[in-house]
Tab-separated table of C-alpha atoms in Angstrom:
chain	number	residue	atom	x	y	z
A	179	UNK	CA	28.144	98.996	46.652
A	180	UNK	CA	29.982	101.807	44.931
A	181	UNK	CA	30.624	101.911	41.223
A	182	UNK	CA	34.393	101.430	41.237
A	183	UNK	CA	35.722	98.460	43.129
A	184	UNK	CA	39.467	97.935	43.625
A	185	UNK	CA	41.160	94.731	44.675
A	186	UNK	CA	44.674	95.024	46.020
A	187	UNK	CA	47.185	93.103	48.055
A	188	UNK	CA	50.650	91.601	48.123
A	189	UNK	CA	51.961	89.881	45.001
A	190	UNK	CA	50.748	86.347	44.426
A	191	UNK	CA	47.922	86.273	46.971
A	192	UNK	CA	45.273	85.709	44.331
A	193	UNK	CA	44.000	89.173	43.545
A	194	UNK	CA	43.216	88.248	39.966
A	195	UNK	CA	41.196	85.212	41.029
A	196	UNK	CA	39.182	87.136	43.580
A	197	UNK	CA	38.574	90.176	41.415
A	198	UNK	CA	37.610	88.012	38.420
A	199	UNK	CA	35.269	86.006	40.612
A	200	UNK	CA	33.710	89.190	41.908
A	201	UNK	CA	33.306	90.570	38.393
A	202	UNK	CA	31.675	87.300	37.290
A	203	UNK	CA	29.378	87.406	40.269
A	204	UNK	CA	28.267	90.943	39.455
A	205	UNK	CA	27.817	90.107	35.770
A	206	UNK	CA	25.723	87.041	36.526
A	207	UNK	CA	23.509	89.146	38.765
A	208	UNK	CA	22.717	91.211	35.688
A	209	UNK	CA	25.013	94.174	36.323
A	210	UNK	CA	26.963	95.524	33.355
A	211	UNK	CA	30.521	94.946	34.543
A	212	UNK	CA	33.970	95.887	33.267
A	213	UNK	CA	37.038	94.113	34.612
A	214	UNK	CA	40.253	96.133	34.327
A	215	UNK	CA	43.607	94.483	34.890
A	216	UNK	CA	46.575	96.726	35.598
A	217	UNK	CA	49.037	94.057	36.563
A	218	UNK	CA	51.793	93.955	33.948
A	219	UNK	CA	51.901	90.164	34.360
A	220	UNK	CA	48.290	90.018	33.142
A	221	UNK	CA	46.836	86.852	34.524
A	222	UNK	CA	43.274	87.730	33.493
A	223	UNK	CA	43.930	86.068	30.179
A	224	UNK	CA	44.811	82.848	31.992
A	225	UNK	CA	41.707	82.925	34.147
A	226	UNK	CA	39.349	83.311	31.206
A	227	UNK	CA	41.544	81.516	28.649
A	228	UNK	CA	41.168	84.413	26.314
A	229	UNK	CA	43.344	87.353	25.268
A	230	UNK	CA	42.302	90.896	26.024
A	231	UNK	CA	43.541	94.194	24.721
A	232	UNK	CA	43.710	97.756	25.786
A	233	UNK	CA	40.053	98.233	24.815
A	234	UNK	CA	37.170	96.566	26.623
A	235	UNK	CA	36.111	93.380	24.843
A	236	UNK	CA	33.368	90.921	25.815
A	237	UNK	CA	34.309	87.832	27.798
A	238	UNK	CA	33.190	84.586	26.140
A	239	UNK	CA	30.242	82.961	27.825
A	240	UNK	CA	29.513	85.832	30.211
A	241	UNK	CA	26.733	88.040	28.999
A	242	UNK	CA	27.311	91.159	31.037
A	243	UNK	CA	31.075	91.064	31.397
A	244	UNK	CA	33.758	92.945	29.480
A	245	UNK	CA	37.444	92.923	30.264
A	246	UNK	CA	40.533	94.955	29.377
A	247	UNK	CA	44.240	94.860	30.200
A	248	UNK	CA	46.330	97.974	30.608
A	249	UNK	CA	50.026	97.777	29.899
A	250	UNK	CA	51.967	100.637	31.496
A	251	UNK	CA	54.906	100.130	29.129
A	252	UNK	CA	52.723	100.792	26.098
A	253	UNK	CA	51.124	103.772	27.780
A	254	UNK	CA	54.494	105.367	28.505
A	255	UNK	CA	55.640	104.785	24.928
A	256	UNK	CA	52.483	106.312	23.534
A	257	UNK	CA	52.819	109.359	25.749
A	258	UNK	CA	56.407	109.777	24.571
A	259	UNK	CA	55.397	109.521	20.916
A	260	UNK	CA	52.602	112.006	21.378
A	261	UNK	CA	54.875	114.533	23.045
A	262	UNK	CA	57.467	114.073	20.320
A	263	UNK	CA	54.840	114.688	17.693
A	264	UNK	CA	53.864	117.938	19.398
A	265	UNK	CA	57.532	118.833	19.506
A	266	UNK	CA	57.866	118.312	15.746
A	267	UNK	CA	55.144	120.887	15.195
A	268	UNK	CA	56.408	123.441	17.675
A	269	UNK	CA	60.126	123.340	18.078
A	270	UNK	CA	62.816	124.592	15.729
A	271	UNK	CA	65.190	121.881	14.471
A	272	UNK	CA	68.097	123.443	16.354
A	273	UNK	CA	66.468	122.788	19.707
A	274	UNK	CA	64.992	119.385	18.954
A	275	UNK	CA	68.016	117.422	20.118
A	276	UNK	CA	68.322	119.338	23.333
A	277	UNK	CA	64.683	118.836	24.248
A	278	UNK	CA	64.650	115.278	22.977
A	279	UNK	CA	67.233	114.291	25.562
A	280	UNK	CA	65.153	115.858	28.305
A	281	UNK	CA	62.049	114.044	27.076
A	282	UNK	CA	63.657	110.625	27.001
A	283	UNK	CA	64.952	111.188	30.498
A	284	UNK	CA	61.544	112.135	31.863
A	285	UNK	CA	60.096	108.898	30.519
A	286	UNK	CA	62.733	106.822	32.259
A	287	UNK	CA	62.047	108.167	35.740
A	288	UNK	CA	60.692	105.750	38.351
A	289	UNK	CA	57.271	107.378	38.482
A	290	UNK	CA	56.613	107.195	34.756
A	291	UNK	CA	54.830	103.846	34.794
A	292	UNK	CA	52.633	104.886	37.662
A	293	UNK	CA	51.742	108.158	36.045
A	294	UNK	CA	50.892	106.435	32.780
A	295	UNK	CA	48.703	103.910	34.559
A	296	UNK	CA	47.090	106.659	36.508
A	297	UNK	CA	46.188	108.542	33.324
A	298	UNK	CA	44.519	105.422	32.013
A	299	UNK	CA	42.646	104.959	35.285
A	300	UNK	CA	41.235	108.437	34.910
A	301	UNK	CA	40.339	107.666	31.297
A	302	UNK	CA	38.557	104.472	32.242
A	303	UNK	CA	36.714	106.117	35.104
A	304	UNK	CA	35.668	109.050	32.930
A	305	UNK	CA	34.374	106.942	30.062
A	306	UNK	CA	32.651	104.225	32.049
A	307	UNK	CA	29.086	105.312	31.371
A	308	UNK	CA	28.353	102.022	29.595
A	309	UNK	CA	28.991	100.094	32.773
A	310	UNK	CA	27.302	99.921	36.130
A	311	UNK	CA	30.354	98.541	37.836
A	312	UNK	CA	34.083	98.693	37.148
A	313	UNK	CA	36.320	96.181	38.906
A	314	UNK	CA	40.043	96.974	39.058
A	315	UNK	CA	42.511	94.166	39.511
A	316	UNK	CA	45.535	96.168	40.611
A	317	UNK	CA	49.246	95.480	40.658
A	318	UNK	CA	50.852	94.438	43.975
A	319	UNK	CA	50.447	96.622	47.036
A	320	UNK	CA	53.392	98.997	46.800
A	321	UNK	CA	52.602	100.112	43.292
A	322	UNK	CA	48.899	100.425	43.882
A	323	UNK	CA	49.232	102.457	47.020
A	324	UNK	CA	51.621	104.839	45.328
A	325	UNK	CA	49.236	105.030	42.442
A	326	UNK	CA	46.293	105.925	44.627
A	327	UNK	CA	48.285	108.491	46.566
A	328	UNK	CA	49.218	110.243	43.333
A	329	UNK	CA	46.271	112.629	43.137
A	330	UNK	CA	46.893	113.804	46.684
A	331	UNK	CA	50.585	114.527	46.144
A	332	UNK	CA	50.525	115.671	42.537
A	333	UNK	CA	47.632	118.014	43.063
A	334	UNK	CA	49.732	120.180	45.366
A	335	UNK	CA	52.708	120.096	43.054
A	336	UNK	CA	50.748	121.097	39.976
A	337	UNK	CA	49.084	123.926	41.910
A	338	UNK	CA	52.522	125.249	42.762
A	339	UNK	CA	53.735	125.096	39.184
A	340	UNK	CA	50.593	126.820	38.024
A	341	UNK	CA	51.042	129.564	40.588
A	342	UNK	CA	54.674	130.158	39.588
A	343	UNK	CA	53.861	130.270	35.926
A	344	UNK	CA	51.025	132.707	36.455
A	345	UNK	CA	53.257	134.924	38.549
A	346	UNK	CA	55.950	135.165	35.917
A	347	UNK	CA	53.509	135.719	33.084
A	348	UNK	CA	51.825	138.475	35.065
A	349	UNK	CA	55.155	140.206	35.564
A	350	UNK	CA	56.033	139.882	31.888
A	351	UNK	CA	52.733	141.496	31.035
A	352	UNK	CA	53.448	144.329	33.433
A	353	UNK	CA	56.931	144.846	32.084
A	354	UNK	CA	55.522	145.494	28.630
A	355	UNK	CA	54.337	149.092	28.898
A	356	UNK	CA	53.237	151.227	26.002
A	357	UNK	CA	53.250	149.581	22.617
A	358	UNK	CA	55.552	146.750	23.576
A	359	UNK	CA	54.338	143.226	23.049
A	360	UNK	CA	54.659	141.249	26.304
A	361	UNK	CA	56.989	138.277	26.054
A	362	UNK	CA	54.348	135.954	27.494
A	363	UNK	CA	50.636	136.410	27.695
A	364	UNK	CA	48.117	135.005	30.129
A	365	UNK	CA	45.492	134.458	27.433
A	366	UNK	CA	46.096	131.362	25.381
A	367	UNK	CA	49.234	130.336	27.217
A	368	UNK	CA	49.550	126.626	26.359
A	369	UNK	CA	51.461	125.895	29.554
A	370	UNK	CA	48.790	127.290	31.838
A	371	UNK	CA	46.097	125.487	29.834
A	372	UNK	CA	47.913	122.159	30.159
A	373	UNK	CA	48.603	122.541	33.837
A	374	UNK	CA	45.009	123.498	34.494
A	375	UNK	CA	43.784	120.455	32.617
A	376	UNK	CA	46.087	118.243	34.673
A	377	UNK	CA	44.905	119.834	37.865
A	378	UNK	CA	41.296	119.135	36.900
A	379	UNK	CA	42.201	115.503	36.189
A	380	UNK	CA	43.759	115.096	39.609
A	381	UNK	CA	40.845	116.721	41.352
A	382	UNK	CA	38.449	114.461	39.476
A	383	UNK	CA	40.448	111.387	40.445
A	384	UNK	CA	40.667	112.431	44.066
A	385	UNK	CA	36.973	113.063	44.346
A	386	UNK	CA	35.949	109.924	42.491
A	387	UNK	CA	38.258	107.703	44.511
A	388	UNK	CA	37.026	109.145	47.772
A	389	UNK	CA	33.344	109.273	46.976
A	390	UNK	CA	32.682	106.517	44.494
A	391	UNK	CA	35.243	103.777	45.026
A	392	UNK	CA	35.486	100.839	47.423
A	393	UNK	CA	38.652	98.903	48.238
A	394	UNK	CA	39.172	95.282	49.113
A	395	UNK	CA	42.448	93.755	50.180
A	396	UNK	CA	43.258	90.161	49.448
A	397	UNK	CA	45.245	88.424	52.193
A	398	UNK	CA	46.879	85.034	52.611
A	399	UNK	CA	46.937	83.576	56.112
A	400	UNK	CA	50.664	84.085	56.601
A	401	UNK	CA	52.677	86.511	58.675
A	402	UNK	CA	54.132	88.599	55.840
A	403	UNK	CA	50.902	89.030	53.986
A	404	UNK	CA	49.062	90.045	57.138
A	405	UNK	CA	51.680	92.595	58.092
A	406	UNK	CA	51.650	94.142	54.657
A	407	UNK	CA	47.881	94.292	54.723
A	408	UNK	CA	47.913	96.132	58.037
A	409	UNK	CA	50.173	98.758	56.563
A	410	UNK	CA	48.045	98.986	53.446
A	411	UNK	CA	44.865	99.511	55.441
A	412	UNK	CA	46.488	102.297	57.436
A	413	UNK	CA	47.751	104.039	54.340
A	414	UNK	CA	44.502	103.775	52.427
A	415	UNK	CA	42.689	105.140	55.450
A	416	UNK	CA	45.044	108.074	55.637
A	417	UNK	CA	44.265	108.958	52.014
A	418	UNK	CA	40.606	109.036	52.940
A	419	UNK	CA	39.800	105.952	50.879
A	420	UNK	CA	37.114	103.497	51.853
A	421	UNK	CA	38.452	100.023	52.723
A	422	UNK	CA	35.372	97.820	52.731
A	423	UNK	CA	36.833	94.476	53.610
A	424	UNK	CA	39.477	91.796	53.538
A	425	UNK	CA	39.246	88.628	51.495
A	426	UNK	CA	41.302	85.774	52.859
A	427	UNK	CA	42.499	83.407	50.186
A	428	UNK	CA	44.380	80.086	50.222
A	429	UNK	CA	43.104	78.701	53.500
A	430	UNK	CA	44.163	75.139	54.219
A	431	UNK	CA	41.285	72.649	54.108
A	432	UNK	CA	40.678	70.723	57.342
A	433	UNK	CA	41.012	66.928	57.228
A	434	UNK	CA	38.172	64.664	58.370
A	435	UNK	CA	38.305	63.888	62.109
A	436	UNK	CA	38.867	60.148	61.579
A	437	UNK	CA	41.936	60.732	59.427
A	438	UNK	CA	45.302	60.095	61.046
A	439	UNK	CA	48.809	60.022	59.608
A	440	UNK	CA	51.374	62.599	58.665
A	441	UNK	CA	49.344	64.423	56.022
A	442	UNK	CA	46.347	64.844	58.262
A	443	UNK	CA	48.446	65.971	61.238
A	444	UNK	CA	50.234	68.501	59.074
A	445	UNK	CA	46.968	69.889	57.801
A	446	UNK	CA	45.515	70.022	61.287
A	447	UNK	CA	48.495	71.966	62.606
A	448	UNK	CA	48.335	74.364	59.714
A	449	UNK	CA	44.651	74.943	60.145
A	450	UNK	CA	45.346	75.672	63.803
A	451	UNK	CA	47.936	78.392	63.076
A	452	UNK	CA	45.785	79.863	60.357
A	453	UNK	CA	42.869	80.096	62.713
A	454	UNK	CA	45.109	82.030	65.086
A	455	UNK	CA	46.079	84.415	62.286
A	456	UNK	CA	42.492	84.895	61.224
A	457	UNK	CA	41.608	85.812	64.778
A	458	UNK	CA	44.442	88.318	64.725
A	459	UNK	CA	43.085	89.792	61.485
A	460	UNK	CA	39.587	90.080	62.909
A	461	UNK	CA	40.728	91.734	66.090
A	462	UNK	CA	43.492	94.037	64.855
A	463	UNK	CA	41.968	95.350	61.688
A	464	UNK	CA	38.801	97.337	61.328
A	465	UNK	CA	37.654	96.179	57.866
A	466	UNK	CA	35.563	92.992	58.182
A	467	UNK	CA	36.513	89.663	56.627
A	468	UNK	CA	34.272	89.271	53.634
A	469	UNK	CA	35.519	85.993	52.265
A	470	UNK	CA	37.456	82.946	53.376
A	471	UNK	CA	38.460	80.877	50.418
A	472	UNK	CA	40.177	77.512	50.630
A	473	UNK	CA	43.107	76.472	48.503
A	474	UNK	CA	42.039	74.921	45.238
A	475	UNK	CA	43.929	71.940	43.911
A	476	UNK	CA	43.819	73.179	40.356
A	477	UNK	CA	44.187	76.665	38.965
A	478	UNK	CA	41.022	78.687	39.289
A	479	UNK	CA	39.582	78.846	35.814
A	480	UNK	CA	36.208	78.837	34.087
A	481	UNK	CA	33.731	76.839	36.181
A	482	UNK	CA	35.769	77.157	39.335
A	483	UNK	CA	35.305	80.899	39.133
A	484	UNK	CA	31.596	80.540	39.834
A	485	UNK	CA	32.376	78.461	42.917
A	486	UNK	CA	34.795	81.051	44.254
A	487	UNK	CA	32.264	83.743	43.484
A	488	UNK	CA	29.712	81.963	45.660
A	489	UNK	CA	32.106	82.080	48.573
A	490	UNK	CA	32.530	85.834	48.284
A	491	UNK	CA	30.302	87.489	50.786
A	492	UNK	CA	30.582	90.862	49.133
A	493	UNK	CA	27.574	92.935	48.494
A	494	UNK	CA	26.965	93.454	44.786
A	495	UNK	CA	23.764	95.455	44.664
A	496	UNK	CA	23.983	98.805	43.044
A	497	UNK	CA	23.324	101.658	45.330
A	498	UNK	CA	20.715	103.814	43.739
A	499	UNK	CA	21.571	107.399	44.406
B	80	UNK	CA	58.039	185.352	17.226
B	81	UNK	CA	55.575	186.449	19.858
B	82	UNK	CA	56.142	185.908	23.498
B	83	UNK	CA	53.255	183.456	23.656
B	84	UNK	CA	54.784	181.309	20.920
B	85	UNK	CA	58.187	181.327	22.594
B	86	UNK	CA	56.734	180.243	25.906
B	87	UNK	CA	54.794	177.551	24.058
B	88	UNK	CA	57.891	176.123	22.373
B	89	UNK	CA	59.867	176.273	25.622
B	90	UNK	CA	57.172	174.349	27.415
B	91	UNK	CA	57.215	171.694	24.691
B	92	UNK	CA	60.936	171.309	25.006
B	93	UNK	CA	60.757	171.136	28.794
B	94	UNK	CA	57.989	168.546	28.640
B	95	UNK	CA	60.021	166.399	26.267
B	96	UNK	CA	63.109	166.627	28.443
B	97	UNK	CA	61.190	165.888	31.572
B	98	UNK	CA	59.540	162.897	29.956
B	99	UNK	CA	62.903	161.615	28.810
B	100	UNK	CA	64.421	162.192	32.214
B	101	UNK	CA	61.547	160.396	33.900
B	102	UNK	CA	61.780	157.529	31.444
B	103	UNK	CA	65.530	157.182	31.865
B	104	UNK	CA	65.594	157.530	35.639
B	105	UNK	CA	62.372	155.956	36.793
B	106	UNK	CA	60.360	153.971	34.314
B	107	UNK	CA	63.006	152.349	32.155
B	108	UNK	CA	64.941	150.740	35.028
B	109	UNK	CA	61.576	149.759	36.435
B	110	UNK	CA	60.603	147.806	33.288
B	111	UNK	CA	63.943	146.173	33.372
B	112	UNK	CA	63.580	145.260	36.986
B	113	UNK	CA	60.129	143.846	36.489
B	114	UNK	CA	61.359	141.880	33.527
B	115	UNK	CA	64.304	140.393	35.421
B	116	UNK	CA	61.973	139.631	38.271
B	117	UNK	CA	59.691	137.842	35.843
B	118	UNK	CA	62.676	135.937	34.513
B	119	UNK	CA	63.607	134.934	38.037
B	120	UNK	CA	60.114	133.588	38.594
B	121	UNK	CA	60.367	131.761	35.323
B	122	UNK	CA	63.657	130.233	36.379
B	123	UNK	CA	62.025	128.959	39.529
B	124	UNK	CA	59.206	127.544	37.449
B	125	UNK	CA	61.603	125.818	35.072
B	126	UNK	CA	63.589	124.421	37.947
B	127	UNK	CA	60.423	123.065	39.545
B	128	UNK	CA	59.463	121.562	36.184
B	129	UNK	CA	62.765	119.969	35.270
B	130	UNK	CA	64.827	119.308	38.348
B	131	UNK	CA	65.952	116.060	36.744
B	132	UNK	CA	68.140	118.172	34.486
B	133	UNK	CA	70.219	118.554	37.640
B	134	UNK	CA	69.805	114.975	38.737
B	135	UNK	CA	67.024	115.657	41.244
B	136	UNK	CA	64.097	113.305	40.679
B	137	UNK	CA	60.762	115.024	40.249
B	138	UNK	CA	57.413	113.436	41.041
B	139	UNK	CA	55.827	115.042	38.036
B	140	UNK	CA	58.536	114.968	35.383
B	141	UNK	CA	56.312	112.651	33.376
B	142	UNK	CA	53.690	115.361	33.242
B	143	UNK	CA	55.991	118.315	32.806
B	144	UNK	CA	57.674	116.573	29.864
B	145	UNK	CA	54.583	117.190	27.805
B	146	UNK	CA	55.056	120.921	28.383
B	147	UNK	CA	58.495	120.884	26.788
B	148	UNK	CA	57.412	121.355	23.175
B	149	UNK	CA	55.730	124.597	24.219
B	150	UNK	CA	58.594	125.787	26.348
B	151	UNK	CA	61.220	126.014	23.618
B	152	UNK	CA	62.080	129.694	24.074
B	153	UNK	CA	61.903	129.505	27.817
B	154	UNK	CA	64.040	126.401	27.915
B	155	UNK	CA	66.793	127.946	25.827
B	156	UNK	CA	66.738	131.222	27.714
B	157	UNK	CA	66.715	129.371	30.993
B	158	UNK	CA	69.760	127.340	30.069
B	159	UNK	CA	71.573	130.493	28.932
B	160	UNK	CA	70.738	132.304	32.141
B	161	UNK	CA	71.904	129.316	34.130
B	162	UNK	CA	75.241	129.433	32.335
B	163	UNK	CA	76.139	133.049	32.871
B	164	UNK	CA	74.939	133.322	36.399
B	165	UNK	CA	77.801	133.341	38.810
B	166	UNK	CA	75.578	133.440	41.845
B	167	UNK	CA	72.108	134.508	42.802
B	168	UNK	CA	73.597	137.561	44.483
B	169	UNK	CA	75.341	138.646	41.301
B	170	UNK	CA	72.150	138.618	39.298
B	171	UNK	CA	70.195	140.420	41.975
B	172	UNK	CA	73.012	142.987	42.123
B	173	UNK	CA	72.554	143.765	38.428
B	174	UNK	CA	69.073	144.941	39.157
B	175	UNK	CA	70.213	147.964	41.117
B	176	UNK	CA	72.026	151.005	39.701
B	177	UNK	CA	74.442	152.201	42.311
């Protein structure tokens, strides 16, 4: 199994349960594991009955497991503060207002949360030497897919900006003949340095995601969830990402054969349709089903987690490379 | 004054005039042209960085925002150039001396 494992899927299908169970399973097998939650709703704290912060902290009662929760809102705010601080050092008071408006606007754009999350992802992936496995519990499908497609799209954009900037600086240098000081210089240009750093980040993310990450999609046995999963698999494939399997959650338990009555008939009918859907999943989609987990009566917490973990037929061994 | 000295001083004068003529006719407009060309490239760069200033959403505005503190001069100059530009043609027209 690869080092970075992502769990994704439609909202409310039980991603947190499955990813927590997987993390617990890895930890109990003696692998140093970090569980990262990126869902703003943060249900990890409910699963483990414990609060987590932005920094990895040990999970009570699990020896090899740490967990952290990333809040995109906080990340965006921090980025804004940092940029404003840089502005205070660089910009003359007359221009501050003008630029301030532009800054605030940039942090309100739809992509801001995703970009902030993405930066943190890169951070976590870069500084994960303490762990043998990092499990990401991601936000619902749409957001995650956009997030993972970021390096592919942004890489091209940043390259273009870099190219334009270099072109103009080169011309400014040429225009300064004789003893004239060029208006911009290639050496030590903070813009080029920044853009290059960003480009390196994106390249790192792209390579790591393609070479060292595995993806699992959590599905419920209902029409909508299955359709969304199909789309997700296609998209992930097209980004060159490795979808290892599907985990089906919330299957209806089958009643005993001697049971009659409305409840039992209802359950039997449901099981029948779900079986049909499972068959559809197996036949239409290439990633194999790695888990089929029945609905639990109570919320999955503490001890239950171990039970769910046992049902996960996902390989946990570290690949020694 | 000997003939040699007179020729010498004449040559100096001619060299100076020629240099001035060359500077005025060829090289000076050339610097200017290169500089305006550079400015044009910079405008394109700024536009690609901050299209949301014109209401066009940009996929990377979150990232380009952190460039702003270092782009003070460029930003101001860019805005000024945007103001007094009637059309792209007008600005390009300035670059040629008819």
